XYZ file of N, CA and C in Angstrom:
456
model
N -5.896 33.953 16.624
C -5.150 34.808 15.725
C -5.656 34.651 14.290
N -5.904 33.409 13.865
C -6.379 33.150 12.515
C -7.752 33.785 12.309
N -8.615 33.698 13.318
C -9.959 34.265 13.211
C -9.916 35.793 13.134
N -9.016 36.413 13.885
C -8.889 37.871 13.847
C -8.459 38.336 12.462
N -7.499 37.623 11.874
C -7.022 37.974 10.543
C -8.144 37.831 9.521
N -8.896 36.761 9.618
C -10.017 36.535 8.706
C -11.053 37.646 8.863
N -11.381 37.996 10.114
C -12.366 39.039 10.384
C -11.898 40.382 9.817
N -10.602 40.666 9.989
C -10.040 41.904 9.467
C -10.138 41.942 7.947
N -9.861 40.824 7.289
C -9.955 40.760 5.828
C -11.391 40.960 5.355
N -12.351 40.411 6.091
C -13.762 40.591 5.734
C -14.127 42.069 5.829
N -13.680 42.715 6.909
C -13.984 44.148 7.080
C -13.379 44.978 5.964
N -12.130 44.700 5.633
C -11.457 45.472 4.592
C -12.073 45.261 3.227
N -12.467 44.049 2.917
C -13.027 43.767 1.597
C -14.449 44.294 1.467
N -15.192 44.405 2.550
C -16.562 44.908 2.503
C -16.595 46.429 2.427
N -15.543 47.092 2.843
C -15.496 48.548 2.778
C -16.046 49.205 4.020
N -17.057 48.627 4.606
C -17.593 49.188 5.852
C -18.262 48.085 6.639
N -18.471 48.347 7.863
C -19.098 47.384 8.753
C -20.543 47.800 8.941
N -21.468 46.951 8.599
C -22.876 47.318 8.628
C -23.502 47.177 10.002
N -22.745 46.765 10.978
C -23.280 46.608 12.326
C -23.854 45.228 12.575
N -23.909 44.399 11.555
C -24.408 43.036 11.738
C -23.217 42.156 12.084
N -23.302 41.542 13.229
C -22.195 40.682 13.655
C -22.169 39.422 12.798
N -20.992 39.084 12.338
C -20.824 37.861 11.566
C -19.952 36.911 12.350
N -20.372 35.685 12.390
C -19.593 34.655 13.064
C -18.755 33.915 12.057
N -17.501 33.754 12.369
C -16.606 33.002 11.492
C -16.758 31.529 11.840
N -17.101 30.737 10.840
C -17.240 29.292 11.026
C -15.936 28.627 10.621
N -15.357 27.832 11.525
C -14.126 27.139 11.131
C -14.417 26.145 10.007
N -13.495 26.057 9.074
C -13.663 25.113 7.976
C -13.236 23.728 8.429
N -13.912 22.731 7.919
C -13.572 21.356 8.249
C -12.536 20.867 7.252
N -11.503 20.232 7.756
C -10.493 19.668 6.865
C -10.926 18.266 6.471
N -10.673 17.925 5.239
C -11.040 16.603 4.747
C -10.187 15.550 5.435
N -10.827 14.500 5.879
C -10.102 13.414 6.529
C -9.631 12.426 5.479
N -8.430 11.936 5.670
C -7.885 10.915 4.778
C -8.350 9.573 5.306
N -8.971 8.795 4.460
C -9.481 7.506 4.868
C -8.413 6.443 4.664
N -7.933 5.826 5.756
C -6.952 4.755 5.604
C -7.648 3.488 5.112
N -6.885 2.508 4.636
C -7.504 1.250 4.248
C -8.196 0.631 5.453
N -9.084 -0.279 5.184
C -9.795 -0.963 6.259
C -8.800 -1.562 7.249
N -9.208 -1.616 8.514
C -8.342 -2.159 9.549
C -7.856 -3.553 9.160
N -8.688 -4.300 8.439
C -8.313 -5.661 8.048
C -7.118 -5.691 7.103
N -6.756 -4.552 6.520
C -5.581 -4.488 5.653
C -4.321 -4.861 6.427
N -4.247 -4.438 7.681
C -3.084 -4.699 8.525
C -3.287 -6.026 9.254
N -2.805 -7.085 8.631
C -2.977 -8.425 9.179
C -1.949 -9.349 8.537
N -2.076 -10.625 8.815
C -1.223 -11.633 8.189
C -2.029 -12.348 7.115
N -1.419 -12.480 5.949
C -2.042 -13.125 4.800
C -1.298 -14.403 4.458
N -2.016 -15.355 3.910
C -1.436 -16.596 3.403
C -1.399 -16.516 1.879
N -0.239 -16.849 1.290
C -0.115 -16.845 -0.164
C -0.954 -17.981 -0.747
N -1.814 -17.631 -1.717
C -2.611 -18.632 -2.417
C -2.015 -18.952 -3.782
N -1.503 -17.911 -4.458
C -0.921 -18.131 -5.782
C 0.085 -17.036 -6.102
N 0.942 -17.358 -7.045
C 1.918 -16.413 -7.568
C 2.043 -16.703 -9.054
N 1.929 -15.665 -9.867
C 2.055 -15.824 -11.310
C 2.989 -14.744 -11.845
N 3.688 -15.095 -12.913
C 4.616 -14.172 -13.558
C 4.066 -13.841 -14.934
N 4.018 -12.556 -15.254
C 3.654 -12.125 -16.597
C 4.959 -11.746 -17.277
N 5.372 -12.584 -18.248
C 6.609 -12.369 -19.002
C 6.222 -11.879 -20.386
N 6.351 -10.583 -20.612
C 5.916 -9.964 -21.873
C 6.739 -10.428 -23.077
N 7.939 -10.951 -22.849
C 8.769 -11.374 -23.971
C 8.355 -12.736 -24.516
N 7.870 -13.618 -23.657
C 7.534 -14.958 -24.124
C 6.047 -15.157 -24.346
N 5.204 -14.615 -23.450
C 3.766 -14.717 -23.626
C 3.069 -13.719 -22.722
N 1.879 -13.319 -23.130
C 1.140 -12.292 -22.393
C 0.297 -12.881 -21.257
N 0.093 -14.203 -21.265
C -0.717 -14.802 -20.200
C 0.180 -15.145 -19.015
N -0.333 -14.985 -17.799
C 0.468 -15.271 -16.597
C 0.904 -16.737 -16.519
N 2.118 -16.943 -16.044
C 2.668 -18.282 -15.826
C 2.591 -18.545 -14.327
N 1.800 -19.532 -13.948
C 1.598 -19.830 -12.527
C 2.801 -20.564 -11.948
N 3.208 -20.145 -10.757
C 4.283 -20.830 -10.035
C 3.684 -22.032 -9.310
N 4.503 -23.061 -9.073
C 4.040 -24.264 -8.380
C 4.394 -24.198 -6.905
N 3.588 -24.864 -6.111
C 3.906 -25.044 -4.700
C 3.996 -23.759 -3.905
N 3.107 -22.817 -4.153
C 3.137 -21.519 -3.466
C 2.646 -21.678 -2.034
N 3.374 -21.071 -1.098
C 2.965 -21.096 0.306
C 3.626 -19.972 1.063
N 3.333 -19.907 2.341
C 3.948 -18.903 3.188
C 2.995 -17.803 3.567
N 3.550 -16.770 4.185
C 2.735 -15.676 4.712
C 3.359 -14.313 4.416
N 2.512 -13.297 4.470
C 2.918 -11.891 4.392
C 2.182 -11.170 5.503
N 2.937 -10.553 6.413
C 2.341 -9.784 7.507
C 2.567 -8.304 7.258
N 1.468 -7.541 7.253
C 1.523 -6.090 7.082
C 1.089 -5.455 8.400
N 1.956 -4.643 8.986
C 1.694 -4.038 10.296
C 1.365 -2.556 10.159
N 0.526 -2.020 11.060
C 0.150 -0.600 10.997
C 1.329 0.368 11.100
N 2.458 -0.086 11.649
C 3.630 0.799 11.773
C 4.452 0.865 10.480
N 3.966 0.206 9.403
C 4.661 0.265 8.114
C 5.725 -0.792 7.925
N 5.795 -1.782 8.814
C 6.759 -2.870 8.642
C 6.038 -4.087 8.059
N 6.828 -4.948 7.414
C 6.265 -6.190 6.879
C 7.250 -7.333 7.059
N 6.707 -8.548 7.070
C 7.504 -9.773 7.052
C 6.924 -10.676 5.962
N 7.774 -11.047 5.015
C 7.376 -11.918 3.909
C 8.082 -13.252 4.079
N 7.317 -14.329 4.052
C 7.853 -15.687 4.124
C 7.201 -16.484 2.999
N 7.696 -16.271 1.778
C 7.140 -16.907 0.590
C 7.934 -18.159 0.279
N 7.230 -19.250 -0.024
C 7.890 -20.487 -0.452
C 7.314 -20.904 -1.803
N 8.197 -21.435 -2.655
C 7.810 -21.955 -3.967
C 8.501 -23.290 -4.165
N 7.880 -24.165 -4.939
C 8.509 -25.431 -5.293
C 9.303 -25.235 -6.569
N 10.522 -25.721 -6.586
C 11.343 -25.593 -7.784
C 12.699 -26.229 -7.584
N 13.333 -26.598 -8.670
C 14.670 -27.195 -8.648
C 14.775 -28.356 -7.665
N 13.729 -29.177 -7.606
C 13.769 -30.361 -6.755
C 13.577 -30.096 -5.273
N 13.148 -28.911 -4.894
C 12.938 -28.613 -3.481
C 12.155 -27.332 -3.275
N 12.129 -26.922 -2.045
C 11.417 -25.695 -1.689
C 12.380 -24.518 -1.694
N 11.968 -23.436 -2.330
C 12.758 -22.213 -2.375
C 12.102 -21.208 -1.436
N 12.902 -20.586 -0.576
C 12.396 -19.626 0.409
C 12.763 -18.206 0.009
N 11.780 -17.327 0.108
C 11.987 -15.895 -0.117
C 11.551 -15.182 1.158
N 12.507 -14.920 2.026
C 12.228 -14.250 3.294
C 12.682 -12.803 3.199
N 11.774 -11.893 3.520
C 12.087 -10.465 3.495
C 11.452 -9.793 4.706
N 12.194 -8.921 5.339
C 11.687 -8.068 6.411
C 12.013 -6.645 6.001
N 11.051 -5.761 6.083
C 11.316 -4.386 5.669
C 10.161 -3.472 5.975
N 10.044 -2.449 5.142
C 9.012 -1.431 5.332
C 8.172 -1.336 4.062
N 6.930 -0.897 4.222
C 6.078 -0.656 3.072
C 5.368 0.679 3.246
N 5.039 1.283 2.118
C 4.248 2.506 2.094
C 3.216 2.351 0.995
N 2.132 3.103 1.104
C 1.123 3.059 0.055
C 0.449 4.408 -0.078
N -0.001 4.684 -1.288
C -0.771 5.874 -1.608
C -1.848 5.432 -2.575
N -3.095 5.615 -2.184
C -4.186 5.133 -3.032
C -4.087 3.631 -3.153
N -3.938 3.139 -4.379
C -3.794 1.695 -4.596
C -2.360 1.307 -4.952
N -1.423 2.255 -4.843
C -0.008 1.983 -5.132
C 0.708 1.588 -3.848
N 1.587 0.595 -3.937
C 2.312 0.111 -2.766
C 3.788 -0.070 -3.108
N 4.647 0.191 -2.129
C 6.090 0.037 -2.287
C 6.645 -0.734 -1.098
N 7.446 -1.747 -1.364
C 8.121 -2.524 -0.331
C 9.616 -2.236 -0.427
N 10.259 -1.901 0.677
C 11.706 -1.726 0.708
C 12.278 -2.708 1.720
N 13.399 -3.321 1.365
C 14.011 -4.352 2.201
C 15.453 -4.550 1.762
N 16.166 -5.348 2.508
C 17.532 -5.717 2.161
C 17.509 -7.165 1.684
N 18.097 -7.440 0.506
C 18.062 -8.804 -0.031
C 19.075 -9.703 0.682
N 19.115 -10.963 0.278
C 19.982 -11.956 0.920
C 21.470 -11.596 0.815
N 21.829 -10.764 -0.165
C 23.225 -10.342 -0.332
C 23.518 -9.025 0.383
N 22.513 -8.510 1.146
C 22.712 -7.268 1.886
C 22.490 -6.003 1.079
N 21.944 -6.144 -0.122
C 21.710 -4.991 -0.995
C 20.290 -4.443 -0.788
N 20.126 -3.111 -0.775
C 18.781 -2.534 -0.636
C 17.959 -2.797 -1.897
N 16.721 -3.160 -1.713
C 15.819 -3.453 -2.828
C 14.485 -2.757 -2.615
N 13.809 -2.480 -3.720
C 12.483 -1.880 -3.687
C 11.604 -2.602 -4.693
N 10.424 -3.009 -4.258
C 9.413 -3.587 -5.142
C 8.232 -2.630 -5.138
N 7.742 -2.290 -6.341
C 6.629 -1.356 -6.450
C 5.528 -1.957 -7.288
N 4.319 -1.502 -7.018
C 3.192 -1.960 -7.810
C 1.885 -1.456 -7.235
N 0.850 -2.256 -7.433
C -0.474 -1.875 -6.957
C -1.044 -3.003 -6.102
N -2.085 -2.639 -5.350
C -2.771 -3.655 -4.567
C -4.275 -3.475 -4.703
N -4.979 -4.571 -4.487
C -6.442 -4.555 -4.486
C -6.901 -5.374 -3.288
N -7.563 -4.710 -2.364
C -8.079 -5.369 -1.171
C -9.561 -5.622 -1.371
N -9.977 -6.862 -1.146
C -11.382 -7.240 -1.222
C -11.797 -7.767 0.155
N -12.166 -6.876 1.084
C -12.446 -7.284 2.460
C -13.578 -8.300 2.582
N -14.575 -8.218 1.726
C -15.723 -9.123 1.826
C -15.309 -10.588 1.670
N -14.282 -10.841 0.863
C -13.817 -12.215 0.652
C -12.418 -12.424 1.219
N -11.906 -11.426 1.940
C -10.611 -11.469 2.620
C -9.445 -11.743 1.676
N -9.498 -11.156 0.473
C -8.430 -11.351 -0.504
C -7.645 -10.063 -0.724
N -6.350 -10.221 -0.899
C -5.446 -9.135 -1.253
C -4.686 -9.584 -2.495
N -4.708 -8.761 -3.539
C -3.957 -9.046 -4.754
C -2.888 -7.979 -4.899
N -1.647 -8.414 -5.039
C -0.511 -7.524 -5.262
C -0.009 -7.746 -6.679
N 0.117 -6.676 -7.440
C 0.692 -6.748 -8.783
C 1.935 -5.867 -8.766
N 3.091 -6.521 -8.774
C 4.363 -5.810 -8.629
C 5.128 -5.778 -9.945
N 5.829 -4.672 -10.164
C 6.644 -4.498 -11.359
C 7.763 -5.528 -11.332
N 7.964 -6.197 -12.467
C 8.995 -7.223 -12.553
C 10.183 -6.756 -13.379
N 11.089 -7.696 -13.614
C 12.275 -7.418 -14.405
C 12.334 -8.438 -15.517
N 12.672 -8.088 -16.742
C 12.893 -6.737 -17.248
C 11.590 -5.953 -17.306
N 11.716 -4.671 -17.624
C 10.576 -3.757 -17.635
C 9.413 -4.348 -18.428
N 8.215 -4.182 -17.900
C 7.015 -4.708 -18.542
C 6.540 -6.002 -17.925
N 7.436 -6.723 -17.264
C 7.038 -7.956 -16.605
C 6.391 -7.636 -15.262
N 5.599 -8.591 -14.757
C 4.902 -8.392 -13.491
C 4.871 -9.684 -12.692
N 4.780 -9.514 -11.374
C 4.509 -10.620 -10.480
C 3.150 -10.364 -9.850
N 2.266 -11.346 -9.918
C 0.918 -11.202 -9.378
C 0.744 -12.202 -8.242
N 0.510 -11.668 -7.038
C 0.354 -12.486 -5.839
C -1.094 -12.388 -5.376
N -1.679 -13.536 -5.060
C -3.012 -13.557 -4.465
C -2.873 -14.128 -3.062
N -3.411 -13.400 -2.072
C -3.278 -13.782 -0.669
C -4.648 -13.727 0.019
N -4.798 -14.525 1.072
C -6.024 -14.514 1.877
C -5.680 -14.160 3.299
N -6.478 -13.258 3.886
C -6.283 -12.879 5.284
C -6.523 -14.097 6.174
N -5.680 -14.249 7.163
C -5.824 -15.394 8.092
C -6.888 -15.118 9.126
């Protein structure tokens, strides 16, 4: 049906048919390239730093960073981040969904109090060295959390 309509439009716009048969070539649609397959894997946290624009512009490194982040092809994630602080280990466990467009990424999950939360930012995947860097918008506005992870 689409080809007939196209052929009819060609005939109408040309004014007459010269007797030379023209073949309609289907157009190729551009393919969207997903991130490398290695993007969907489990990563180990190597570092976490906070950029606090009110106190200083240089990142403040967190101590005792550990845990994992699993990103699945179905858009789900599991975060098991641990940090050392207040005389012990602090756990940040999140299960939820993520989406990405280009280098922008969004994580949605329910926090420990049952409230819906969203973290947004950018990511940089370096497959050659198996590193993933997440730079997420922090609070208050202008602050950032920078996570460096290695694929397992």
